[in-house]
Coordinates of C-alpha atoms in Angstrom, one line a residue:
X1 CA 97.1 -59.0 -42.1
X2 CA 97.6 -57.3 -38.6
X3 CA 95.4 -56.3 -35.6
X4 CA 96.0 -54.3 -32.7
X5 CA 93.6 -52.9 -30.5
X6 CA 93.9 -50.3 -27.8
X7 CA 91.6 -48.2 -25.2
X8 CA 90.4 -44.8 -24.9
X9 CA 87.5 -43.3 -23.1
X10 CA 84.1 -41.1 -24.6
X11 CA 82.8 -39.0 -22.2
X12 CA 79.0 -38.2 -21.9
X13 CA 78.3 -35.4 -19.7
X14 CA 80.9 -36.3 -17.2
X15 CA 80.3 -39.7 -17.4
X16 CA 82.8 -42.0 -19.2
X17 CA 82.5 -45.1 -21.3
X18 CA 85.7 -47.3 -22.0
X19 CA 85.7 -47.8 -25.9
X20 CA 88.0 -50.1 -27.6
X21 CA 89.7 -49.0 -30.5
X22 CA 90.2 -51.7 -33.2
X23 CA 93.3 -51.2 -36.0
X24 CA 92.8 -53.9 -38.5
X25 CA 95.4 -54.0 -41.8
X26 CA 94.5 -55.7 -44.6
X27 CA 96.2 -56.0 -48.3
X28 CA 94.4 -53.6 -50.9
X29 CA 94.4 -49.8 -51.7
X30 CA 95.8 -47.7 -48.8
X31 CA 93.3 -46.5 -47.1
X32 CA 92.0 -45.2 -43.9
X33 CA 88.2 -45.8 -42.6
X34 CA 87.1 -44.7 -38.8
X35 CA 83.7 -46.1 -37.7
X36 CA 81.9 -46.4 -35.0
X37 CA 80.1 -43.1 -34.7
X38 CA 82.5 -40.4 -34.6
X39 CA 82.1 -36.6 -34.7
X40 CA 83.7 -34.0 -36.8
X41 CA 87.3 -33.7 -34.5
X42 CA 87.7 -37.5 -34.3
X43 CA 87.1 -37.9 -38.3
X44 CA 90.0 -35.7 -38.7
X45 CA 92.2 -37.7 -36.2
X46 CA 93.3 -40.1 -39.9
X47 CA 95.4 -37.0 -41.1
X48 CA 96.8 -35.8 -37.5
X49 CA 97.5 -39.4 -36.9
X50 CA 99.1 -40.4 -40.0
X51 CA 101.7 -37.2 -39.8
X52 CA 102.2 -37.9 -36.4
X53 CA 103.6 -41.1 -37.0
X54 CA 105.3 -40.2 -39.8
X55 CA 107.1 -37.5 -38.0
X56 CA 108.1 -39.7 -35.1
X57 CA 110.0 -41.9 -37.3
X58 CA 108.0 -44.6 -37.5
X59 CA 106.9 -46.3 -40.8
X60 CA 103.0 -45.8 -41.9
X61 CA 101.8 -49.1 -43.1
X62 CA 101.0 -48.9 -47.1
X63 CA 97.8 -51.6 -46.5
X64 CA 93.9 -50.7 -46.5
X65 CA 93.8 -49.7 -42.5
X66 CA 90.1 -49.9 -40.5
X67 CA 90.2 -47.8 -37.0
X68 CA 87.1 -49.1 -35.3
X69 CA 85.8 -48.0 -32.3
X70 CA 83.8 -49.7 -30.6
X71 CA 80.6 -49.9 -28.9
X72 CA 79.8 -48.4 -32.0
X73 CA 76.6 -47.1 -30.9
X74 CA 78.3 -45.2 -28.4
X75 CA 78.6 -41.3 -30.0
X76 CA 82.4 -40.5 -29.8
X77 CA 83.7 -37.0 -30.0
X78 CA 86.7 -34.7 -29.4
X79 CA 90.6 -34.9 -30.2
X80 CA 91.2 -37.3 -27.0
X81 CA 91.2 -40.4 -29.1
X82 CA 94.3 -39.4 -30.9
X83 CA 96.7 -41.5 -29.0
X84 CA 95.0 -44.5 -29.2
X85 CA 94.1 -44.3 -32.7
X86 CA 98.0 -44.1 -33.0
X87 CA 98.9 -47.2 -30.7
X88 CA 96.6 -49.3 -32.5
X89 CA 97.6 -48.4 -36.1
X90 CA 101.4 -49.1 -34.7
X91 CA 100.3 -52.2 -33.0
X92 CA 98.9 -53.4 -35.8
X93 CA 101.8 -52.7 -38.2
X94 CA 103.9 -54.9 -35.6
X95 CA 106.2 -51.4 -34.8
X96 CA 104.7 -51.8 -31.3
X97 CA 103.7 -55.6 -29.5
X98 CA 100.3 -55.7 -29.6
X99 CA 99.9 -57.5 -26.4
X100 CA 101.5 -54.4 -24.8
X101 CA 99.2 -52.0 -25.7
X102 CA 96.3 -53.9 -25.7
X103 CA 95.2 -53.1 -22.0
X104 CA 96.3 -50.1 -21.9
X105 CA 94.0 -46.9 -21.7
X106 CA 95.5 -44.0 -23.7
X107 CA 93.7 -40.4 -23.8
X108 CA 95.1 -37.3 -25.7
X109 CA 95.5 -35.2 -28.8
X110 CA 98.4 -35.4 -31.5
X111 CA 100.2 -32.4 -33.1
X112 CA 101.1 -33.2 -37.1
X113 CA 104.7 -33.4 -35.3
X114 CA 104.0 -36.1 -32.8
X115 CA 103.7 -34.1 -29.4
X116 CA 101.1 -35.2 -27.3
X117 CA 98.7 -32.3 -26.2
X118 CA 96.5 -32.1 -23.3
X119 CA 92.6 -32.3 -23.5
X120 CA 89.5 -31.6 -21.2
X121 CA 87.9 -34.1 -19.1
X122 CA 90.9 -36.4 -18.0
X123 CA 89.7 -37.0 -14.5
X124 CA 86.5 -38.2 -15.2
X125 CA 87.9 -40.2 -18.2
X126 CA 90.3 -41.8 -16.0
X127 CA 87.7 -42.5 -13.0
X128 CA 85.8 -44.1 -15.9
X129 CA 88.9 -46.5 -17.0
X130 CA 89.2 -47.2 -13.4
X131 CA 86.0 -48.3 -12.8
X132 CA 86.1 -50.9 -15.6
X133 CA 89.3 -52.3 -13.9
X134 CA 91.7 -51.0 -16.2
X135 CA 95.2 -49.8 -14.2
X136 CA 97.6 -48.5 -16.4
X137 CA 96.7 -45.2 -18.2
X138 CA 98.6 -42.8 -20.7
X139 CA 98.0 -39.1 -20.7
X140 CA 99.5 -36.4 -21.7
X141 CA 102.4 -35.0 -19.4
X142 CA 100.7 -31.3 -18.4
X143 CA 97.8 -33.4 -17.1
X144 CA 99.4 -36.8 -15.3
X145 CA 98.8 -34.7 -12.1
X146 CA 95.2 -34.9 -12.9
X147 CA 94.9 -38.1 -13.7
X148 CA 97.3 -39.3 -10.9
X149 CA 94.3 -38.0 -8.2
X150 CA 92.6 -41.7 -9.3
X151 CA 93.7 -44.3 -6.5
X152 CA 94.5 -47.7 -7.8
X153 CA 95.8 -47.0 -11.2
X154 CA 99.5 -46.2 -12.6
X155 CA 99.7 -43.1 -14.8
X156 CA 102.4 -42.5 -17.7
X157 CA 102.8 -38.9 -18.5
X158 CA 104.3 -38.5 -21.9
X159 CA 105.4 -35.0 -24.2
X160 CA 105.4 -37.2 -27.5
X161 CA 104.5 -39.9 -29.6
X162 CA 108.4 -40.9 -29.6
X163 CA 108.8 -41.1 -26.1
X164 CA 105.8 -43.8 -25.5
X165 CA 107.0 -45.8 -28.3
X166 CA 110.5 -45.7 -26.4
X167 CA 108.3 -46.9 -23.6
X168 CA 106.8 -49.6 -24.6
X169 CA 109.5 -51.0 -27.0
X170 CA 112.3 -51.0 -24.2
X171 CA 114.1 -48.2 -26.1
X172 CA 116.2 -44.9 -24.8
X173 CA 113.5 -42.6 -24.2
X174 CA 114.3 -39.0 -25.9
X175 CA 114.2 -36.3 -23.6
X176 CA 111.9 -34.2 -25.6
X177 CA 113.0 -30.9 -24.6
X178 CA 110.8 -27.8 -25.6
X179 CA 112.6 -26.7 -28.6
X180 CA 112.7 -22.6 -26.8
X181 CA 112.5 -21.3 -23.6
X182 CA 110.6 -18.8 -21.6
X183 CA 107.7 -18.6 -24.2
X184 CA 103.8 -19.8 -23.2
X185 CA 103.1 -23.7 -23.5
X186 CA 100.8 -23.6 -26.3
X187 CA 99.5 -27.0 -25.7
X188 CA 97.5 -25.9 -22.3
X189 CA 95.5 -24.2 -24.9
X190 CA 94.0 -27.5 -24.8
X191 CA 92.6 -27.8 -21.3
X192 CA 90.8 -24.5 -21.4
X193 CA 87.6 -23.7 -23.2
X194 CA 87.2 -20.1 -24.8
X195 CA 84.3 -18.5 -22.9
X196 CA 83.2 -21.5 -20.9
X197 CA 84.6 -20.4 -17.7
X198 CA 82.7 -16.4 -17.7
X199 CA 81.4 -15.7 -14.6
X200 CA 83.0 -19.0 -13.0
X201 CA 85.6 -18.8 -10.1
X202 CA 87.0 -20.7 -6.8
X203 CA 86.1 -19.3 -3.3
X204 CA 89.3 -18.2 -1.5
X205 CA 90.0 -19.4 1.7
X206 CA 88.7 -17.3 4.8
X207 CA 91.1 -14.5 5.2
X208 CA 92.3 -14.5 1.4
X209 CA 89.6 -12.6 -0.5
X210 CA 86.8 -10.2 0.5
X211 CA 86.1 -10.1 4.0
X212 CA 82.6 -9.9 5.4
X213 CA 83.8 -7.0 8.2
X214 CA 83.5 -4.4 4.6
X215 CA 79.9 -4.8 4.7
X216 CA 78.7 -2.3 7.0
X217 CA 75.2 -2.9 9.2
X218 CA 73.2 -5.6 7.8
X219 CA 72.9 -7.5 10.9
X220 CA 69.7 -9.4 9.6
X221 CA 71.3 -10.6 6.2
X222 CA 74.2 -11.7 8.0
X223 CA 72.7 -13.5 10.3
X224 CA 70.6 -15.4 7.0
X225 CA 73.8 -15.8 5.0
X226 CA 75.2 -17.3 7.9
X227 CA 72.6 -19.3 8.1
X228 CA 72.6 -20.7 4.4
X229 CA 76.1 -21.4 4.4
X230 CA 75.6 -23.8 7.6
X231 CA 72.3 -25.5 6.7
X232 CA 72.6 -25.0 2.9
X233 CA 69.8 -23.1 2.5
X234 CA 68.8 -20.8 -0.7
X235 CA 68.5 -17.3 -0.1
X236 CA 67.0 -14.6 -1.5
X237 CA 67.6 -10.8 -0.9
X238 CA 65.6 -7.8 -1.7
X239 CA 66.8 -4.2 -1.2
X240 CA 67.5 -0.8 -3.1
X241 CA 70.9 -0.7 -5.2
X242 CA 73.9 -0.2 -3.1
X243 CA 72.1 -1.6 0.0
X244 CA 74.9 -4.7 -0.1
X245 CA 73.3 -7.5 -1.6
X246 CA 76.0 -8.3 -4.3
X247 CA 79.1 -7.7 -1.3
X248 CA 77.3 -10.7 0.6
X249 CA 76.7 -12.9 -1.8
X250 CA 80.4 -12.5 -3.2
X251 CA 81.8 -13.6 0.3
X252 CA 79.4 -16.3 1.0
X253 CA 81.7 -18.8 -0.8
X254 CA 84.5 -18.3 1.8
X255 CA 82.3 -19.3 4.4
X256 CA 81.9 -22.7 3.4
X257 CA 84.0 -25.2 4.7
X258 CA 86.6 -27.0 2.0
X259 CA 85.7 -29.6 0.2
X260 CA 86.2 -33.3 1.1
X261 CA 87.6 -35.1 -0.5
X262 CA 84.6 -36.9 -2.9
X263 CA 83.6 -33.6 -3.1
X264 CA 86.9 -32.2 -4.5
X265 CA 86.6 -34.9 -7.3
X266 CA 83.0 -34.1 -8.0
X267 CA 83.5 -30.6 -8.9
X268 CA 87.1 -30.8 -10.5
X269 CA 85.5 -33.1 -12.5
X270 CA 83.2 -31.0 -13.7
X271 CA 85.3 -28.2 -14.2
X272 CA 87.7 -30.5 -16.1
X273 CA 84.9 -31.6 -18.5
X274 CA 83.8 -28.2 -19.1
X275 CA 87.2 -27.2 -19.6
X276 CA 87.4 -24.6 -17.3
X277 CA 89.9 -26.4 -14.5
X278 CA 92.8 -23.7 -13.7
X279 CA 96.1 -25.0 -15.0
X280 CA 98.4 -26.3 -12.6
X281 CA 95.6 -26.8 -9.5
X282 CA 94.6 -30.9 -10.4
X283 CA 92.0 -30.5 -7.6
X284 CA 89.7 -27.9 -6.7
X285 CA 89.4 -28.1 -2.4
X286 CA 87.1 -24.9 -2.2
X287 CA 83.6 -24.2 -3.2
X288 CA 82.9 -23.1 -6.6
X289 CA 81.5 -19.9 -7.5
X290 CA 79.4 -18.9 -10.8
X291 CA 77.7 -15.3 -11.1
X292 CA 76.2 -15.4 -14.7
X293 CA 75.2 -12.5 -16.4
X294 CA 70.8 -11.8 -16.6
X295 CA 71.0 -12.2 -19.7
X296 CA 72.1 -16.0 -20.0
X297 CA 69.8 -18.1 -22.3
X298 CA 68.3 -21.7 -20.1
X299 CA 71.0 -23.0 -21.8
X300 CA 73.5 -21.4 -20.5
X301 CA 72.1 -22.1 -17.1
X302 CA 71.1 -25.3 -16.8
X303 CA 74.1 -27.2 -19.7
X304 CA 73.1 -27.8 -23.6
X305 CA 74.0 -26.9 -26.4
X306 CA 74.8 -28.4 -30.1
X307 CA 76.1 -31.7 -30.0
X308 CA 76.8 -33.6 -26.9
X309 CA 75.4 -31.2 -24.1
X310 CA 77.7 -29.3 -21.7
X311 CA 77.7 -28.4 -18.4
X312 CA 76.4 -25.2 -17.6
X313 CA 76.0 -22.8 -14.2
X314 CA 73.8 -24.7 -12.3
X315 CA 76.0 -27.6 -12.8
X316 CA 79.8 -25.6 -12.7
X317 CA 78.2 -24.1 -9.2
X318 CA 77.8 -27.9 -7.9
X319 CA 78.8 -28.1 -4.1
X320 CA 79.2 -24.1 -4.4
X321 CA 77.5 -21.0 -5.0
X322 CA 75.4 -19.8 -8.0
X323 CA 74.6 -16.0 -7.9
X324 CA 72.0 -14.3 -9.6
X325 CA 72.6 -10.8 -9.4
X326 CA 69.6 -8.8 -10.5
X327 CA 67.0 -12.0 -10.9
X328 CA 63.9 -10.3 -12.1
X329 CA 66.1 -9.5 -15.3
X330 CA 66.7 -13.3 -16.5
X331 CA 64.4 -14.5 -18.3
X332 CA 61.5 -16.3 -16.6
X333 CA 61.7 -20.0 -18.6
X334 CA 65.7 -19.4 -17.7
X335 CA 64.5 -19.0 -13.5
X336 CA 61.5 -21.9 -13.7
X337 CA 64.5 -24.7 -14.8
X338 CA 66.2 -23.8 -11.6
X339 CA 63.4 -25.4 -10.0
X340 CA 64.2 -29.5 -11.0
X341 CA 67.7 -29.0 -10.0
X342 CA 66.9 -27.0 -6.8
X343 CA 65.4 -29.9 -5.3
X344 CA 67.0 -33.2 -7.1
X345 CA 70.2 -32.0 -6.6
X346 CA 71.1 -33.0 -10.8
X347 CA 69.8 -32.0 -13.6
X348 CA 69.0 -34.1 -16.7
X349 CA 70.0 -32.7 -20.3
X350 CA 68.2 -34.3 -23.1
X351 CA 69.0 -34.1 -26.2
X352 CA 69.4 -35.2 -30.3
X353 CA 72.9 -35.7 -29.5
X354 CA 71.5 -37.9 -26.5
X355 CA 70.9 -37.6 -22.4
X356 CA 73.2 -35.9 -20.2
X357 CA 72.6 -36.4 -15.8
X358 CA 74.9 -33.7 -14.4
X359 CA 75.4 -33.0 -10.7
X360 CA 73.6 -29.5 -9.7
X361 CA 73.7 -29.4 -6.2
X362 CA 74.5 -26.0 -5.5
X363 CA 73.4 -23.1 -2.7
X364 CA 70.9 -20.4 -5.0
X365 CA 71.3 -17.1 -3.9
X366 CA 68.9 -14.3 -5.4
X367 CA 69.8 -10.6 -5.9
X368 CA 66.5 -8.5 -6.6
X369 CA 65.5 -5.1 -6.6
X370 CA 62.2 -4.3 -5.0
X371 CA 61.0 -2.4 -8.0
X372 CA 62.4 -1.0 -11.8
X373 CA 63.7 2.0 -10.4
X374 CA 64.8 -0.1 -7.1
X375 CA 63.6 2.8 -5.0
X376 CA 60.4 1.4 -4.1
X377 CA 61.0 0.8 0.0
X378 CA 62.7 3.6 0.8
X379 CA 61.2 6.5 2.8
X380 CA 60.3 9.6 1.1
X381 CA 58.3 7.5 -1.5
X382 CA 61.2 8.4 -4.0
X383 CA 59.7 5.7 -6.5
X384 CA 57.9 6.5 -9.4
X385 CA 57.3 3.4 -11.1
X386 CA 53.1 2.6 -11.2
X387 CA 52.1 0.4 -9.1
X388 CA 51.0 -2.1 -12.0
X389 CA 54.8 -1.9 -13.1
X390 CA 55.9 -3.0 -9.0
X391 CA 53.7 -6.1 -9.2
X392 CA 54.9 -7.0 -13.0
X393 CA 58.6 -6.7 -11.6
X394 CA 58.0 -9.1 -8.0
X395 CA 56.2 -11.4 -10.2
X396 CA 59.0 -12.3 -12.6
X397 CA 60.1 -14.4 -9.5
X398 CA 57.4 -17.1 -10.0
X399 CA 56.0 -18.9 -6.5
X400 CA 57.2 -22.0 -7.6
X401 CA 60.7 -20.9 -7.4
X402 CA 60.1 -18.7 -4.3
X403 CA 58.6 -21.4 -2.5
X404 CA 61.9 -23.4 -2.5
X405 CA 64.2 -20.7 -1.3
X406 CA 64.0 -21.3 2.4
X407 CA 65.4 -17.8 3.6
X408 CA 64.0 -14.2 2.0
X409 CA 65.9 -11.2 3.5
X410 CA 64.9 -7.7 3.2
X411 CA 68.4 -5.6 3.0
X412 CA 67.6 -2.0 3.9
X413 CA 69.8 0.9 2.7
X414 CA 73.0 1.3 5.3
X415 CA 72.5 4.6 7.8
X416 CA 75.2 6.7 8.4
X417 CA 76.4 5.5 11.4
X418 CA 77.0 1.9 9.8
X419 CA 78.5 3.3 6.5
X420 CA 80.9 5.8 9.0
X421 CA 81.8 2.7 11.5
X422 CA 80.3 4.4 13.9
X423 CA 78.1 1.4 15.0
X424 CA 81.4 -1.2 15.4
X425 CA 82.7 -3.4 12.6
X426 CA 81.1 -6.8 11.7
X427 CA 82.5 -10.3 12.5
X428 CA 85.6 -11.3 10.1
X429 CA 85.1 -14.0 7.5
X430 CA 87.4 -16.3 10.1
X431 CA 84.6 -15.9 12.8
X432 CA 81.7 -17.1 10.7
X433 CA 83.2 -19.5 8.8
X434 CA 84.2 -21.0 12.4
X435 CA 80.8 -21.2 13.3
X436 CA 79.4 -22.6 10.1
X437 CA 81.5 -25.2 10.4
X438 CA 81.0 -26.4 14.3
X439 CA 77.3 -26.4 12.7
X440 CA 77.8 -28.9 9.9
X441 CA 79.9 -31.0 12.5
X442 CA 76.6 -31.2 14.3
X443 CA 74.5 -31.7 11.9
X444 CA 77.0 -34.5 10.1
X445 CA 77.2 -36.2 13.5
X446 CA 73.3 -36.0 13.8
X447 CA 72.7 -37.9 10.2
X448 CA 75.6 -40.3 10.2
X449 CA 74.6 -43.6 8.6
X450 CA 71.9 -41.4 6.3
X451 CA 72.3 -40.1 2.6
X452 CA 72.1 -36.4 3.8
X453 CA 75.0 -34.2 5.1
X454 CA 73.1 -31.2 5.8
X455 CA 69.7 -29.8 7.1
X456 CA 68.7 -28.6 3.8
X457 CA 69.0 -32.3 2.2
X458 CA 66.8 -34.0 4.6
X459 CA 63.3 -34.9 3.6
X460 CA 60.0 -33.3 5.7
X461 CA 59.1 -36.6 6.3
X462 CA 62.2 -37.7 7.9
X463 CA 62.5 -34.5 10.0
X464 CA 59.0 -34.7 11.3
X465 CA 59.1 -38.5 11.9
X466 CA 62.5 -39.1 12.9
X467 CA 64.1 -36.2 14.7
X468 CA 61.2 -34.3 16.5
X469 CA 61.7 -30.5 17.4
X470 CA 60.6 -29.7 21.2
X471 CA 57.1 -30.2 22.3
X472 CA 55.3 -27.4 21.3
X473 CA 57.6 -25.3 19.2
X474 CA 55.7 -25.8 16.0
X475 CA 52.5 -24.3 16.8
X476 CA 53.0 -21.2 15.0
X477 CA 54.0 -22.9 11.9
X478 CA 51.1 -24.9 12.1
X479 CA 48.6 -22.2 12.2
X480 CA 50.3 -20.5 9.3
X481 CA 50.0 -23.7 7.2
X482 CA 46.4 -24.0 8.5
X483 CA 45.7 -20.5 7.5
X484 CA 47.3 -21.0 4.1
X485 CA 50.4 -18.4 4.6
X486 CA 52.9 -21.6 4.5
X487 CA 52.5 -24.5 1.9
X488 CA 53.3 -28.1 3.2
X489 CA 56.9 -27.7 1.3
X490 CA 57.2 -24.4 3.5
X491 CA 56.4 -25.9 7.0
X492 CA 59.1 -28.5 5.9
X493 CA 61.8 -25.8 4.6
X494 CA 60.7 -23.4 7.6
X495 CA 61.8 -26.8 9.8
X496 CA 65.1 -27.4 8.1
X497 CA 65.9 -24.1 9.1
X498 CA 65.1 -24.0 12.6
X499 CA 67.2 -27.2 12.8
X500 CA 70.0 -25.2 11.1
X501 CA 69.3 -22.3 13.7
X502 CA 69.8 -24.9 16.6
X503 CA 72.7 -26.5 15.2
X504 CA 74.7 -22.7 15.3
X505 CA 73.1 -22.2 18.9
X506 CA 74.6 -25.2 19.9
X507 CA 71.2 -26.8 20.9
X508 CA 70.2 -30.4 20.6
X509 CA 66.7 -29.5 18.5
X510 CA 64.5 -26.5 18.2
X511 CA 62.6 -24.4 20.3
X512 CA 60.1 -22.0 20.0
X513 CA 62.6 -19.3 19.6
X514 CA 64.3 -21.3 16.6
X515 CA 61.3 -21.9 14.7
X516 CA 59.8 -18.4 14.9
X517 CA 63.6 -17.3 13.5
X518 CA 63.0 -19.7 11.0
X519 CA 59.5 -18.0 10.2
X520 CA 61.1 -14.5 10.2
X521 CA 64.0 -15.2 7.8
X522 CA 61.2 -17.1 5.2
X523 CA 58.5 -14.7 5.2
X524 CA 59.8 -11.4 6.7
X525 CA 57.6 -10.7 8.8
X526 CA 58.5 -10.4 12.9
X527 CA 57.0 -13.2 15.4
X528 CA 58.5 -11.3 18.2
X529 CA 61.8 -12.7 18.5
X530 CA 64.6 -10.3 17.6
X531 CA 66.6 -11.5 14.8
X532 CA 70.8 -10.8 15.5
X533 CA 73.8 -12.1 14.3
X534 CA 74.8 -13.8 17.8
X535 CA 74.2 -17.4 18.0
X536 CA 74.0 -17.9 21.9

């Protein structure tokens, strides 16, 4: 009788759980049994397994084999467990020492030939093997630089089966050389989901993509984008088609400073469990951002799906940008979930396959038209849609959402003098970005030792209690909340963004003029103080 046992790691959202798996050889019938809860992929791991070995050169034991995998109650799913089905068995049949692999932690997929292929979700699998102490981990070889981003622990990147049991039994390790040349790895195929990454994309650097100088006019919408990106403050704009809404949302991303670097981990986590990380870029250092189409299911936006649930936009836009082009058009259960993760920051999944907490903390920025036709607000009174039709079509935005979006923008057609660059060009990406980030250095420096890093995270309570705006400067707001025009969670969001104001004006709190800004940019209408994109 022989017994081996290795480690792997199950993944639940993009949390991991260390499981032990158990190769126990006994004398009887061959066999090969796999408990402890596995899905569909992992029950067919005996046959990739078993050739794998075979093909390696190695000898498969002829004795009734039990792979267990253990904490059994634990759901286990996906190809990943491959490896350390395989070290186990070979421990087991003594063609390995089983003390050598028994504190190892191995993660990827065989070929029926014995190469090792990559799979989705190494760097939160490692991060999880870290964090139950274990320091030596085995991963396939197009994804050690993944794994390697995990301080403390010493990664082996192997191509095949044969060169880890050359590894770990002292022997000349084969070189492993792709058997041609100049043709597509077909084993990243593994690291990338089909469909999973639509609408999904990394914000260039400033200077490297779309610049705002192309949008012409639109001073007040770039002052409130500017604005967002520095307080991290939702935003919603409402115009005619071709007014600009979509060209500045799409450069809002490369505004926002980089990532740090718990950020970076955060999302490329994410991204890796979703299957969508790029090949070849281990760690994603800008913002993410996800546009999905109008007509994606709740689903889609907010992770499910059969089986284990996956993440989904609100969740692949975490520490980035989620767009929704032409809002009124998704559907209004799909909008109403947006309004959990909007203020918790995560969004909790829940379901037959079990509970899934994913990170959602992401800027929301809303593309509407005013009306069907989208001619509603211009002059000449060119719309035709019945009036009953307008009010159906503003209400598919429900209050609850609208009342956490701290900054609503009307974004009037351009005039001819804008279009024609007559009135001057805007400020570059460069410019803004500069000044975004000068503002979060305030703001960071202003709730050091606090669980916030920006205006937008910071309670009411704490703003009105612990940081106090000048003497006098919420009077308006007041009245407004007195007169039922602002609800309590508006007077606080109104706040956030008059801090935000201050921090890009360089000012130590806000005045008057910040707060009636911030009143401007959430309810659109004027409180006498001009609105510009000049912070000084």
């Amino acid at each position: 009788m022989g017994f081996a046992r290795a480690c792997s790691v199950a993944l639940v959202g993009v949390d991991g759980v260390v499981v032990e798996v158990q190769a126990d050889l006994e004398p009887g019938v061959p066999t090969f049994t796999l408990v402890g809860l596995p899905d569909k992929s992992l029950v067919e791991s005996r046959d990739r397994v078993r050739a794998a070995i075979v093909n390696s050169g190695a000898e498969w034991p002829q004795k009734k084999l039990t792979v267990g995998l253990s904490p059994a109650s634990v759901p286990k799913s996906g190809s990943g467990f491959d490896l350390a089905v395989a070290a186990a068995v070979l421990g087991a049949a003594e063609r390995l020492d089983p003390r050598t692999v028994a504190d190892l932690v191995l993660i990827g997929e065989l070929g029926l030939d014995g190469r090792v292929r990559p799979v989705h979700g190494i760097l939160p699998a490692v991060l999880a093997a870290a964090e139950a102490g274990y320091r030596q981990i085995v991963v396939p070889e197009q994804t050690a630089a993944e794994a390697a981003l995990v301080p403390g622990v010493s990664v082996l990147g192997i191509r095949t089966l044969r060169q880890l049991i050359a590894v770990l039994t002292d022997e000349p390790v084969p070189d492993e050389e792709p058997d041609q040349t100049g043709r597509p790895d077909a084993a990243l195929s593994g690291l990338l989901v089909p469909g999973a990454g639509i609408g999904t994309g990394i914000a260039p650097a400033p200077g490297e993509g779309p610049d705002l100088a192309d949008v012409a006019g639109q001073h007040t919408a770039r002052t409130a984008l500017e604005t967002a990106a520095a307080g991290g403050h939702h935003l919603l704009l409402t115009g005619p088609p071709g007014a600009g809404k979509t060209m500045l949302a799409e450069r809002l991303p490369a505004v926002l400073p980089s990532l740090t670097r718990a950020e970076a981990l955060e999302v490329t986590a994410v991204h890796s469990v979703a299957g969508i990380l790029p090949p070849g870029e281990p760690l994603l250092q800008r913002p993410p951002y996800c546009a999905p189409h109008h007509s994606a299911t709740m689903q889609s936006l907010v992770g499910g799906g059969n089986g284990t649930p996956r993440p989904g936009a609100v969740s692949l836009a975490h520490r980035g940008v989620l767009f929704l082009d032409e809002a009124p058009e998704f559907s209004g259960k799909a909008l109403d979930a947006l309004r959990q993760p909007l203020e918790s920051g995560h969004v909790v999944v829940a379901r037959s396959a079990g509970v899934v907490r994913l990170p959602a903390r992401f800027l929301l920025v809303l593309a509407a038209n005013p009306c069907p036709c989208g001619r509603h607000s211009l002059l000449g009174d060119a719309c035709e849609c019945p009036a009953s039709a307008v009010r159906r079509y503003q209400a598919r935005l429900s209050g609850p959402l609208l009342d956490r979006v701290d900054l609503r923008v009307t974004v009037e057609p351009v005039d001819r003098a804008d279009l024609l660059g007559q009135g001057g060009r805007g400020e570059p990406t460069a410019a803004v970005a500069d000044r975004v980030r000068d503002a979060r250095d305030r703001a960071a420096t202003r709730l050091a030792g606090t669980p916030w890093r920006l205006n937008a995270e910071v309670p009411g309570h704490e703003l009105r209690t612990r940081w106090h705006a000048a003497p006098g400067a919420l009077a308006t707001a007041e009245r407004d909340l007195q007169r039922g025009l602002l609800t309590a969670r508006g007077l606080d969001r109104v706040l956030r963004v008059a801090w935000t104001l201050a921090d890009l004006a360089g000012h130590d709190r806000p005045g008057p003029d910040e707060v009636h800004r911030a009143l401007e940019l959430r309810t659109g209408v004027p409180r006498g103080t001009p609105v510009t994109g000049e912070f000084r």
